[in-house]
Each structure stands twice: as C-alpha cells, then as structure tokens.
Amino acid sequence: MNRPALTIRMHADDNVAIVANDGGLPAGTVLPQGVPGAGLALRDKVPQGHKVALVDIPEGGVVRRYNVPIGYALKDIPAGSWVHERLLQMPSARALEGLPMATVKTPVLEPLVGYTFEGYRNADGSVGTRNILTITTTVQCVAGVVAQAVRRIKAELLPLFPHVDDVIGLEHTYGCGVAIDAPDAVIPIRTLRNISLNPNFGGEVMVVSLGCEKLQPDRLLPPGSFPIVDERDPALGPEAVCLQADHHVGFMSMLDDIVQSARPHLERLNARRRETIPASELVVGVQCGGSDAFSGVTANPAVGFCADLLVRAGATVMFSENTEVRDAVEQLTSRAATPEVAEAIVRELGWYDRYLDRGRVDRAANTTPGNKAGGLSNIAEKAMGSIIKSGTAPIAHVLAPGEKLRRDQRGLVYAATPASDFICGTLQLAAGMNLHVFTTGRGTPYGLAECPVVKVATRSDLARRWHDLMDINAGKIADGEATIEDLGWEMFHLLLDVASGRKKTWAEHWKLHNALVLFNPAPVT
C-alpha cells in the first residue's frame, strides 16, 4: 500500500523539506494538506531523503535547513524543485574566534535513579560490560602469529573457562617504521596503551612483541601505567611474549608460549561474576556512519534523547567526530559547562583544522558519495544532524585523541576524534567506552570485538532489508509510528540489557568485528 506523500521540515523557518517516502516522489506529485509545502507540485523526481524547495530561492539565496544556512543557490531554484549538492555553494567554515563560550545555561536535568545493570567490577573501580581476554601487540609484524594463537586459545582453552566471553588480539599497523619520537607519536601510543586498559578487559594485560620494534613493551606500558594482578614486581613492567626470544625454536614454540601465557589470565577472568551495578557506571560512545538525511531526523535525535537519560542516570556519554561537528562549533562552545571546557573544544578543533591543512584537504572532503545519495548535500548540513545525538546536557569534559577518561569525568564528554568510523571507535575504546551506539542510514556492518555495538537504522526500509543487522529501527519516527521519546526510552532499556549480557547485539551474534585503526599524525620513516 502506497503511503501519501510525506515531507519533513526541521524548523518553521526552513525553506526546504526532505521527502520521507520510500523510493522518493515522482515529478508532478502534489504535496497534500498537512505536510510542509502543501499544494506544491514537484517539478522534479525527488529521491527519498532529498530536499525539495518550498519557496522560490533566487540565485545567491540562502538554502536553510535546521534553521541554519546549509548553502547558497548557484542558480534560481523554483519552488517544488529537487535541491541537491550540485545546486549549492557550501558556506565557509565558522571562524574559531569570537565564539560564544559557555553562554547557554541549560536547565538541570532531573536525576534518574534506580536503574542498574549487571556488570563486572574491576580493581580500579571501572566496570566492564563484557569479560574479555585481550592480547595487546606492540607491532603489526606479530599480528599473524597472534591471530593463530587466538584461534588455538579459543579452541583449546576457552571452553574450559565458561565465564570468559571472548579472546581477541589487538591488531594494528603501528609500532615500527614510524617516527616514534615525533611530538604527535604520543597519540597512537597512548591510544594503544589505553585500549589495553579498557574496562571490558578486566585489568588483565597480556602483551606479545617481536623484539626489534621501536615500540618496546615497556614504552607502550611503562611500569605503573597498568594494574598488576599477579605476584610479579610492578617495577618489572609488562609481562610480554617476545617472538625473537632465543628459547623460541620454530613457529609452534611461539604459539605454545602465547597459549600457555594466556592460561593464568583466563583463570583470573573466569573467577569473576557479574554483579548489580548502578547505571552511572556506563560509558557509552555514540557515533554515526553511512549517514543520510534521516540521521538528523530520526536516529540521532533518539540517541540524543537517550544520551540525556544516561546523563540523568549519572552515566558518561561520549560524542566525537571533529569534522562532523566543526560546522556546529558555536553550538558546542556555547553548551560548554565552563569557559575552560569551551576553550578545550576550540583547541581540539583548531588542532584538527591545522592537521587537515597539512594534508591539503578541507572539511568538504568529509561528505561521502553515500551521504550525498542519502540526501546530505555537504558537511554543513551533515553537521547539524550529527550534533543532535549529543542531546541537550552541558558538555562537561573534553578529551584529546587517545586520552582516557578519569573516574571523576562523568556526564557529557566531547572526545575529539576524526570522523572515520573505525578511528573514532578505536579512540572511544581508548577513552574507556564499555558500550557503543552506532546510527546508520545507508547501512554499514560496522562492529567492534572489544565492545558491544548497538546499531540504529534511520529508515524503516533499511531496517527491513537489514533486519538481522539493525538492533533498533528509528525509521518508525518518520513513519509516525513512534516518537523520538519512545525510541529514546527503548534504546535506554536496550542498552541496560546489552550491558548486562541479557541480550546480544546483531554484531555480536554474527561476530562482525572490524579491525582497530590507530590515528597516527606523526611522519612515517
């Protein structure tokens, strides 16, 4: 059954609306009463998620969505026309000077009390949602050996330890052939160090090195940077299996060494049990990928509502993606809890601007062909939909790439990361994320082995087609079957269930796990 023509306008002052119908609307469609543009006849076929002009827009005129300029018309655009990226001149980026700094005084959100989940309490006070043995690697050269060892550990040992959820190897492309002493080398090194200490790994630190690499184990994990859970002297640094050690004779002896070294770690992890934990111990990273015009209409607003619920419950929510929020910088700095937090936001975005300048690219490179096919004309429009998933709480803290949250840093946190899905996820893991929410409109099978990933579809068509990949269908908002608040509460309760292990996400079910990607702005030698 065909639905009546439906358009969605984000603000009363917008001069464009998006088409919500599956398959779009053909030319000649007359928009019905009760929708933005009622009475207009479409001059063009307009694909789903794409914009239609509600009024005549003259050449040079502002095209407005979310009540902000998302572009300037390159020629006259009559009412009823399809408004796409080829008709728009993207606005210039907002300067990082003269911004409103901590000017918005948000109302105090009423606390949510009594919400809990079943998690694993760690010795340092942090809490895991999973109980995973992770093998840290110092260099890419050992990745193949570790992958073989992980397969053996899963086959030979893991069945003996039923309370351990998984065994994974932290594969990456860093560790040697890089300017290890360059100033920016601190970013990939601390990222890998802090991922090794993620709450989902129970404080167990197991390292495999090659031996000749620049990133030696004691540089990656210097004494005092990680918990000692056995009888060893903390001054000895990390216990590492070194593949170039003289006692290794042949490939099988390397595998045997790694497998045997894993046993005491598995024994300690297996002794742990879930216990009832306040929801305030959740550290939730939110992210979007494969975005479309519905991201800012359905999924991201629902995530934003859920983010407010989490903050009200005392939890920590991290949002990120420098280039995807850069065009909304004044919204970030004005929502900062203090001028110091606002200055930290400017510092991180300014650093990333300079990083892009060094690579001779600009923010326009962010928007992908899929974003444009989904109705997003440029990064200015994309940013407005992206920032909504941060909710309305004041921004309490800012993390530089690879930094780890302290126990006293709670509430809404801006974790500065590139927008790349896998780099962002990697850096949020380093920050201490124990649960992940990922929204998508075009669709992506993104997943992380280190942390449960709850996938949210922006459109019902995607949720139907990818029914065994999407955990929540936010398209019901556009369909009129649910409100943003409904979906926000649904997501909140699902997160508690997933954190408790009562439910598995589809990514966990299929073991859809992407490799980690370290952000390395330092030179390669």
Coordinates of C-alpha atoms in Angstrom, one line a residue:
M1 CA 0.0 0.0 0.0
N2 CA 1.4 3.4 -1.1
R3 CA 1.8 6.0 1.6
P4 CA 0.6 9.5 1.0
A5 CA 3.3 11.9 0.0
L6 CA 5.2 13.0 3.2
T7 CA 7.8 15.7 3.6
I8 CA 9.6 16.7 6.8
R9 CA 10.8 20.2 7.7
M10 CA 13.1 20.6 10.7
H11 CA 12.3 24.2 11.6
A12 CA 9.4 26.6 10.7
D13 CA 11.9 29.0 9.0
D14 CA 13.4 26.3 6.7
N15 CA 12.8 26.9 3.0
V16 CA 13.4 23.2 2.2
A17 CA 12.0 19.9 3.4
I18 CA 13.0 16.3 2.8
V19 CA 11.0 13.6 1.1
A20 CA 10.2 10.8 3.5
N21 CA 8.6 8.2 1.2
D22 CA 10.4 5.0 0.3
G23 CA 11.6 5.4 -3.3
G24 CA 11.0 9.1 -3.3
L25 CA 8.3 11.0 -5.1
P26 CA 7.8 11.4 -8.9
A27 CA 7.6 14.7 -10.7
G28 CA 4.1 16.1 -10.7
T29 CA 3.3 14.8 -7.2
V30 CA 1.1 17.4 -5.4
L31 CA 2.0 17.6 -1.7
P32 CA -1.1 17.0 0.4
Q33 CA -2.5 19.1 3.1
G34 CA -0.8 18.7 6.5
V35 CA 2.7 18.4 5.2
P36 CA 5.3 21.2 4.5
G37 CA 4.8 22.5 1.0
A38 CA 1.1 21.5 0.9
G39 CA -0.3 22.3 -2.5
L40 CA 3.1 22.3 -4.3
A41 CA 3.5 20.2 -7.4
L42 CA 7.0 18.7 -7.6
R43 CA 8.9 19.9 -10.7
D44 CA 11.4 17.0 -10.5
K45 CA 11.5 13.5 -9.2
V46 CA 12.9 13.8 -5.7
P47 CA 14.6 10.8 -4.1
Q48 CA 13.9 9.7 -0.6
G49 CA 15.8 11.8 2.0
H50 CA 16.4 14.6 -0.5
K51 CA 15.3 18.2 -0.3
V52 CA 12.5 19.9 -2.1
A53 CA 12.3 23.7 -2.3
L54 CA 9.2 25.0 -0.5
V55 CA 9.6 28.5 -2.0
D56 CA 11.3 30.1 -4.9
I57 CA 15.0 30.5 -4.0
P58 CA 16.9 33.1 -6.1
E59 CA 20.4 32.7 -7.3
G60 CA 22.7 33.5 -4.3
G61 CA 19.8 33.0 -1.9
V62 CA 20.2 31.1 1.4
V63 CA 19.1 27.5 1.5
R64 CA 18.0 26.9 5.1
R65 CA 17.6 23.6 7.0
Y66 CA 17.7 23.2 10.8
N67 CA 17.2 27.0 10.6
V68 CA 20.9 27.4 9.5
P69 CA 22.3 28.2 6.1
I70 CA 23.4 24.9 4.5
G71 CA 24.3 26.5 1.2
Y72 CA 23.7 29.3 -1.3
A73 CA 21.9 28.7 -4.6
L74 CA 24.1 28.6 -7.6
K75 CA 21.1 29.5 -9.8
D76 CA 17.4 30.2 -9.4
I77 CA 15.7 27.3 -7.7
P78 CA 11.9 27.4 -8.3
A79 CA 9.5 26.0 -5.6
G80 CA 8.9 22.3 -6.0
S81 CA 12.4 21.6 -7.4
W82 CA 14.9 19.0 -6.2
V83 CA 17.6 20.7 -4.2
H84 CA 20.9 18.8 -4.4
E85 CA 24.6 19.4 -3.8
R86 CA 25.2 20.5 -7.4
L87 CA 22.9 23.5 -6.9
L88 CA 24.6 24.7 -3.7
Q89 CA 27.7 26.6 -2.8
M90 CA 28.8 25.4 0.6
P91 CA 29.1 28.1 3.4
S92 CA 32.5 29.0 4.7
A93 CA 33.6 27.4 8.0
R94 CA 32.8 29.4 11.1
A95 CA 36.0 31.0 12.4
L96 CA 37.3 29.7 15.8
E97 CA 37.5 33.2 17.2
G98 CA 34.7 35.3 18.7
L99 CA 32.6 32.2 19.6
P100 CA 30.0 32.1 22.4
M101 CA 31.9 30.5 25.3
A102 CA 29.8 28.7 28.0
T103 CA 26.8 31.0 27.4
V104 CA 24.0 28.5 27.4
K105 CA 22.7 27.8 30.9
T106 CA 20.9 24.5 30.4
P107 CA 18.3 23.6 33.0
V108 CA 19.4 21.0 35.5
L109 CA 18.1 17.6 34.3
E110 CA 16.0 15.7 36.9
P111 CA 18.1 12.7 38.1
L112 CA 17.1 9.2 37.1
V113 CA 17.5 6.9 40.0
G114 CA 17.2 3.2 40.5
Y115 CA 18.4 2.0 37.1
T116 CA 21.1 -0.7 37.2
F117 CA 22.8 -3.3 35.0
E118 CA 24.8 -6.5 35.7
G119 CA 28.4 -5.8 35.0
Y120 CA 32.0 -6.7 36.0
R121 CA 33.6 -4.5 38.7
N122 CA 37.3 -4.0 38.1
A123 CA 40.0 -3.4 40.7
D124 CA 40.4 0.2 39.7
G125 CA 36.7 0.9 40.2
S126 CA 35.8 0.8 36.5
V127 CA 33.1 -1.5 35.2
G128 CA 33.0 -3.8 32.2
T129 CA 30.0 -4.9 30.2
R130 CA 32.0 -7.9 28.9
N131 CA 34.7 -10.2 30.3
I132 CA 37.3 -10.5 27.5
L133 CA 40.9 -11.6 27.4
T134 CA 42.7 -9.2 25.1
I135 CA 46.2 -9.8 23.7
T136 CA 48.0 -6.5 23.1
T137 CA 50.5 -6.4 20.3
T138 CA 53.4 -3.9 20.1
V139 CA 53.8 -4.1 16.3
Q140 CA 52.0 -5.2 13.2
C141 CA 54.7 -7.8 12.5
V142 CA 53.3 -10.2 15.1
A143 CA 49.7 -9.9 14.0
G144 CA 49.6 -13.2 12.0
V145 CA 51.2 -15.2 14.9
V146 CA 48.8 -13.7 17.4
A147 CA 45.8 -14.5 15.1
Q148 CA 46.9 -18.1 15.0
A149 CA 47.4 -18.2 18.8
V150 CA 43.9 -16.7 19.4
R151 CA 42.4 -19.4 17.3
R152 CA 44.1 -22.1 19.4
I153 CA 43.2 -20.4 22.7
K154 CA 39.6 -20.3 21.6
A155 CA 39.6 -23.9 20.5
E156 CA 41.7 -25.4 23.3
L157 CA 41.3 -23.2 26.4
L158 CA 38.2 -21.0 26.2
P159 CA 35.8 -24.0 26.6
L160 CA 37.4 -24.6 30.0
F161 CA 36.6 -21.1 31.2
P162 CA 32.9 -20.6 30.6
H163 CA 32.7 -17.2 32.3
V164 CA 35.1 -15.6 29.8
D165 CA 33.2 -14.0 26.9
D166 CA 35.9 -14.0 24.2
V167 CA 39.6 -13.8 23.4
I168 CA 40.8 -11.2 20.9
G169 CA 44.1 -9.9 19.6
L170 CA 44.6 -6.1 19.3
E171 CA 45.9 -5.9 15.7
H172 CA 47.1 -2.5 14.4
T173 CA 49.5 -1.1 11.9
Y174 CA 51.8 0.8 14.3
G175 CA 54.9 0.1 16.2
C176 CA 57.8 0.3 13.8
G177 CA 58.7 2.2 10.6
V178 CA 57.4 5.4 12.2
A179 CA 58.9 8.5 13.7
I180 CA 58.4 7.1 17.2
D181 CA 59.8 10.2 18.9
A182 CA 57.9 12.8 16.9
P183 CA 55.6 15.0 19.0
D184 CA 52.4 13.6 17.6
A185 CA 53.5 10.0 18.2
V186 CA 52.1 10.3 21.6
I187 CA 48.6 9.9 20.1
P188 CA 48.9 6.3 18.7
I189 CA 51.0 5.2 21.6
R190 CA 48.6 6.3 24.3
T191 CA 45.7 5.1 22.2
L192 CA 47.0 1.5 22.2
R193 CA 48.0 1.7 25.8
N194 CA 44.6 2.9 26.9
I195 CA 42.7 0.4 24.8
S196 CA 44.7 -2.3 26.6
L197 CA 43.2 -0.9 29.8
N198 CA 39.6 -0.8 28.6
P199 CA 37.2 -1.8 31.4
N200 CA 35.9 -4.8 29.3
F201 CA 39.3 -6.5 29.7
G202 CA 39.1 -6.9 33.5
G203 CA 42.6 -5.4 34.2
E204 CA 44.4 -8.2 32.5
V205 CA 47.4 -7.1 30.5
M206 CA 48.9 -9.6 28.1
V207 CA 51.4 -8.5 25.5
V208 CA 53.1 -10.1 22.5
S209 CA 56.1 -8.3 21.0
L210 CA 58.5 -9.1 18.1
G211 CA 61.7 -7.8 19.8
C212 CA 63.3 -5.4 17.4
E213 CA 60.4 -2.9 17.0
K214 CA 60.6 0.8 18.1
L215 CA 57.6 0.5 20.3
Q216 CA 59.0 -1.7 23.0
P217 CA 56.6 -3.2 25.7
D218 CA 57.9 -1.0 28.5
R219 CA 57.4 2.1 26.3
L220 CA 53.9 1.0 25.4
L221 CA 53.0 0.1 29.0
P222 CA 55.6 1.6 31.4
P223 CA 55.6 0.4 35.0
G224 CA 52.8 2.0 37.0
S225 CA 50.6 2.5 33.9
F226 CA 48.7 -0.7 34.3
P227 CA 47.4 -2.9 37.2
I228 CA 49.4 -5.8 38.5
V229 CA 47.1 -8.7 39.1
D230 CA 49.6 -11.4 39.9
E231 CA 52.7 -11.8 42.1
R232 CA 55.2 -10.0 40.0
D233 CA 57.1 -6.9 41.0
P234 CA 55.4 -3.9 39.4
A235 CA 58.9 -2.5 38.6
L236 CA 59.4 -5.2 36.0
G237 CA 56.9 -3.7 33.6
P238 CA 54.6 -5.7 31.4
E239 CA 55.0 -9.5 31.1
A240 CA 55.5 -10.0 27.3
V241 CA 55.9 -12.9 25.0
C242 CA 58.8 -11.9 22.7
L243 CA 58.8 -13.8 19.4
Q244 CA 62.6 -13.2 18.8
A245 CA 63.5 -14.7 22.2
D246 CA 66.2 -17.3 22.0
H247 CA 64.1 -20.1 23.5
H248 CA 61.7 -20.0 20.6
V249 CA 62.7 -22.7 18.2
G250 CA 60.2 -22.7 15.3
F251 CA 56.7 -21.3 14.8
M252 CA 55.0 -23.9 17.0
S253 CA 57.0 -22.9 20.1
M254 CA 55.9 -19.3 19.6
L255 CA 52.3 -20.4 19.6
D256 CA 52.8 -22.7 22.6
D257 CA 54.3 -19.8 24.6
I258 CA 51.4 -17.5 23.8
V259 CA 48.8 -20.1 24.6
Q260 CA 50.4 -21.1 27.9
S261 CA 50.8 -17.5 28.9
A262 CA 47.1 -17.0 28.4
R263 CA 46.0 -19.6 30.9
P264 CA 46.6 -17.6 34.2
H265 CA 44.8 -14.6 32.6
L266 CA 41.9 -16.8 31.7
E267 CA 41.8 -18.3 35.2
R268 CA 41.5 -14.9 36.8
L269 CA 38.9 -13.6 34.4
N270 CA 36.9 -16.8 34.8
A271 CA 36.7 -16.3 38.5
R272 CA 34.8 -13.0 38.0
R273 CA 31.0 -12.8 38.1
R274 CA 28.5 -10.1 37.1
E275 CA 27.1 -8.0 39.9
T276 CA 24.4 -5.4 40.1
I277 CA 25.9 -2.0 39.2
P278 CA 24.4 1.5 39.1
A279 CA 23.7 2.7 35.5
S280 CA 26.1 5.6 36.4
E281 CA 29.0 3.2 35.6
L282 CA 28.1 3.0 31.9
V283 CA 30.5 4.8 29.5
V284 CA 28.6 5.0 26.2
G285 CA 30.2 6.1 23.0
V286 CA 27.8 7.5 20.3
Q287 CA 28.7 7.6 16.6
C288 CA 27.2 7.7 13.1
G289 CA 28.3 6.2 9.9
G290 CA 26.8 5.8 6.4
S291 CA 24.7 8.8 7.3
D292 CA 21.8 10.1 5.3
A293 CA 19.3 13.0 5.6
F294 CA 17.2 10.9 8.1
S295 CA 20.1 10.6 10.5
G296 CA 19.3 14.1 11.9
V297 CA 15.6 13.4 11.8
T298 CA 15.1 10.0 13.4
A299 CA 18.1 8.1 14.8
N300 CA 20.4 10.8 16.0
P301 CA 17.6 12.7 17.8
A302 CA 16.6 9.4 19.5
V303 CA 20.2 8.9 20.5
G304 CA 20.3 12.4 21.9
F305 CA 17.2 11.8 24.0
C306 CA 18.8 8.6 25.3
A307 CA 22.0 10.4 26.0
D308 CA 20.1 12.8 28.2
L309 CA 18.6 9.9 30.0
L310 CA 22.0 8.3 30.6
V311 CA 23.4 11.6 31.9
R312 CA 20.5 12.0 34.2
A313 CA 21.3 8.5 35.5
G314 CA 24.8 9.6 36.2
A315 CA 26.4 7.8 33.3
T316 CA 29.0 9.1 30.9
V317 CA 28.3 9.7 27.2
M318 CA 31.0 10.5 24.6
F319 CA 30.3 12.1 21.3
S320 CA 33.1 12.8 18.8
E321 CA 33.8 13.2 15.0
N322 CA 35.7 16.5 14.6
T323 CA 34.8 17.3 11.0
E324 CA 31.2 16.3 11.5
V325 CA 30.6 18.8 14.3
R326 CA 33.1 21.5 13.1
D327 CA 30.3 23.4 11.4
A328 CA 28.3 23.5 14.6
V329 CA 31.2 24.8 16.7
E330 CA 29.2 27.6 18.2
Q331 CA 26.7 25.1 19.5
L332 CA 29.5 23.2 21.2
T333 CA 31.3 26.1 22.8
S334 CA 28.0 27.7 24.0
R335 CA 26.9 24.4 25.6
A336 CA 30.3 24.0 27.4
A337 CA 29.9 23.8 31.2
T338 CA 32.7 26.2 31.8
P339 CA 34.8 28.6 29.7
E340 CA 37.7 26.2 30.2
V341 CA 35.8 23.4 28.5
A342 CA 34.8 25.8 25.7
E343 CA 38.5 26.7 25.2
A344 CA 39.4 23.0 25.1
I345 CA 36.8 22.4 22.4
V346 CA 38.3 25.2 20.3
R347 CA 41.8 23.8 20.9
E348 CA 40.9 20.4 19.7
L349 CA 39.0 21.6 16.6
G350 CA 41.8 24.1 15.8
W351 CA 44.4 21.3 16.0
Y352 CA 42.4 19.2 13.6
D353 CA 41.9 22.2 11.2
R354 CA 45.7 22.5 11.1
Y355 CA 46.1 18.7 10.6
L356 CA 43.8 18.9 7.5
D357 CA 45.7 21.9 6.2
R358 CA 48.9 19.9 6.4
G359 CA 47.3 17.3 4.3
R360 CA 46.0 19.9 1.8
V361 CA 42.4 18.9 2.3
D362 CA 39.5 20.7 3.9
R363 CA 36.2 19.8 5.7
A364 CA 34.4 19.4 2.3
A365 CA 36.2 16.0 1.8
N366 CA 34.1 14.5 4.7
T367 CA 30.9 14.1 2.8
T368 CA 30.9 10.7 1.0
P369 CA 29.1 9.6 -2.2
G370 CA 26.7 7.6 0.0
N371 CA 26.0 10.7 2.2
K372 CA 25.1 12.6 -0.9
A373 CA 23.0 9.8 -2.3
G374 CA 21.1 9.8 1.0
G375 CA 20.3 13.5 0.7
L376 CA 23.1 15.2 2.6
S377 CA 24.4 18.0 0.3
N378 CA 27.5 18.9 2.2
I379 CA 29.2 18.9 5.6
A380 CA 27.4 22.0 6.8
E381 CA 24.1 20.1 6.5
K382 CA 25.6 16.8 7.8
A383 CA 27.0 18.6 11.0
M384 CA 23.5 19.8 12.0
G385 CA 22.2 16.2 12.0
S386 CA 25.3 14.8 13.6
I387 CA 25.5 17.0 16.7
I388 CA 21.9 16.2 17.7
K389 CA 23.0 12.8 19.0
S390 CA 24.8 14.6 21.9
G391 CA 21.5 15.6 23.4
T392 CA 21.0 18.7 25.5
A393 CA 23.2 18.3 28.5
P394 CA 26.1 20.7 29.1
I395 CA 29.5 19.5 27.8
A396 CA 31.4 18.7 30.9
H397 CA 34.8 17.5 29.7
V398 CA 36.9 17.3 26.6
L399 CA 39.4 14.5 25.7
A400 CA 42.2 14.8 23.2
P401 CA 42.7 11.8 20.8
G402 CA 43.7 8.7 22.7
E403 CA 43.2 10.1 26.2
K404 CA 41.5 8.1 28.8
L405 CA 38.6 9.2 31.0
R406 CA 39.4 9.7 34.6
R407 CA 37.0 8.3 37.2
D408 CA 35.8 11.8 38.1
Q409 CA 34.9 12.7 34.5
R410 CA 31.3 12.0 34.0
G411 CA 28.3 13.4 32.1
L412 CA 28.6 14.5 28.5
V413 CA 32.1 14.4 27.1
Y414 CA 33.5 15.6 23.8
A415 CA 36.1 13.0 22.8
A416 CA 38.0 14.6 19.9
T417 CA 38.4 12.1 17.1
P418 CA 38.5 12.0 13.3
A419 CA 35.1 11.1 11.7
S420 CA 36.3 7.9 10.2
D421 CA 34.1 5.1 11.7
F422 CA 36.9 2.8 12.8
I423 CA 39.3 5.5 14.0
C424 CA 36.5 7.1 16.0
G425 CA 35.5 3.7 17.5
T426 CA 39.2 2.9 18.3
L427 CA 39.7 6.2 20.1
Q428 CA 36.4 5.9 22.1
L429 CA 37.6 2.5 23.2
A430 CA 40.8 4.1 24.4
A431 CA 38.8 6.6 26.3
G432 CA 37.1 3.8 28.3
M433 CA 33.9 3.1 26.4
N434 CA 32.2 0.0 27.6
L435 CA 29.1 0.2 25.3
H436 CA 28.7 1.7 21.8
V437 CA 25.7 3.1 19.9
F438 CA 26.1 3.5 16.1
T439 CA 23.5 5.0 13.8
T440 CA 23.4 4.5 10.0
G441 CA 21.1 5.4 7.2
R442 CA 22.8 4.0 4.2
G443 CA 23.8 0.9 6.1
T444 CA 27.2 -0.4 7.4
P445 CA 28.0 -3.8 9.0
Y446 CA 30.4 -2.0 11.4
G447 CA 31.2 -3.8 14.7
L448 CA 33.8 -4.0 17.4
A449 CA 35.1 -7.2 19.1
E450 CA 36.1 -5.2 22.2
C451 CA 32.7 -3.7 23.0
P452 CA 29.0 -4.4 22.2
V453 CA 27.7 -2.2 19.4
V454 CA 24.0 -1.3 19.2
K455 CA 23.1 -0.4 15.6
V456 CA 20.3 2.0 14.9
A457 CA 18.7 2.3 11.5
T458 CA 17.5 5.8 10.4
R459 CA 14.9 4.4 7.9
S460 CA 12.4 1.6 8.0
D461 CA 13.4 0.5 4.5
L462 CA 17.0 -0.2 5.8
A463 CA 15.7 -1.8 9.0
R464 CA 13.5 -4.2 6.9
R465 CA 16.2 -5.1 4.4
W466 CA 19.0 -5.4 7.1
H467 CA 16.6 -7.0 9.6
D468 CA 19.4 -9.2 11.1
L469 CA 21.9 -6.4 11.3
M470 CA 20.0 -3.5 12.9
D471 CA 19.1 -3.6 16.6
I472 CA 16.7 -0.6 16.6
N473 CA 14.5 0.9 13.8
A474 CA 14.4 4.7 14.3
G475 CA 12.6 4.9 11.0
K476 CA 9.4 4.4 12.9
I477 CA 9.7 8.1 13.9
A478 CA 9.5 9.3 10.3
D479 CA 6.7 6.7 9.7
G480 CA 4.6 8.3 12.5
E481 CA 4.6 5.0 14.5
A482 CA 6.8 6.3 17.4
T483 CA 8.1 9.5 18.8
I484 CA 11.7 10.5 19.5
E485 CA 11.0 10.0 23.2
D486 CA 9.6 6.5 22.6
L487 CA 12.7 5.4 20.7
G488 CA 15.0 7.1 23.3
W489 CA 13.5 5.1 26.1
E490 CA 13.6 1.9 24.0
M491 CA 17.3 2.5 23.4
F492 CA 17.9 3.2 27.1
H493 CA 16.4 0.0 28.2
L494 CA 18.1 -2.0 25.4
L495 CA 21.5 -0.6 26.5
L496 CA 20.9 -1.8 30.1
D497 CA 20.0 -5.3 28.8
V498 CA 23.0 -5.4 26.4
A499 CA 25.3 -4.1 29.1
S500 CA 24.1 -6.9 31.4
G501 CA 24.6 -9.6 28.8
R502 CA 20.9 -10.4 28.8
K503 CA 20.8 -9.5 25.1
K504 CA 23.3 -9.7 22.4
T505 CA 23.5 -7.2 19.6
W506 CA 23.3 -8.5 16.0
A507 CA 27.0 -7.6 15.5
E508 CA 27.9 -9.8 18.5
H509 CA 25.6 -12.6 17.2
W510 CA 27.3 -12.6 13.8
K511 CA 30.8 -11.7 15.2
L512 CA 31.0 -8.8 12.8
H513 CA 34.3 -7.2 14.1
N514 CA 36.3 -4.6 12.2
A515 CA 40.0 -4.0 12.8
L516 CA 41.1 -1.2 15.0
V517 CA 42.7 1.8 13.3
L518 CA 45.2 3.9 15.2
F519 CA 45.2 7.7 14.4
N520 CA 48.8 8.4 13.5
P521 CA 49.5 12.0 12.5
A522 CA 53.3 11.5 13.0
P523 CA 55.5 11.0 10.0
V524 CA 56.4 7.6 8.7
T525 CA 60.1 6.9 8.3

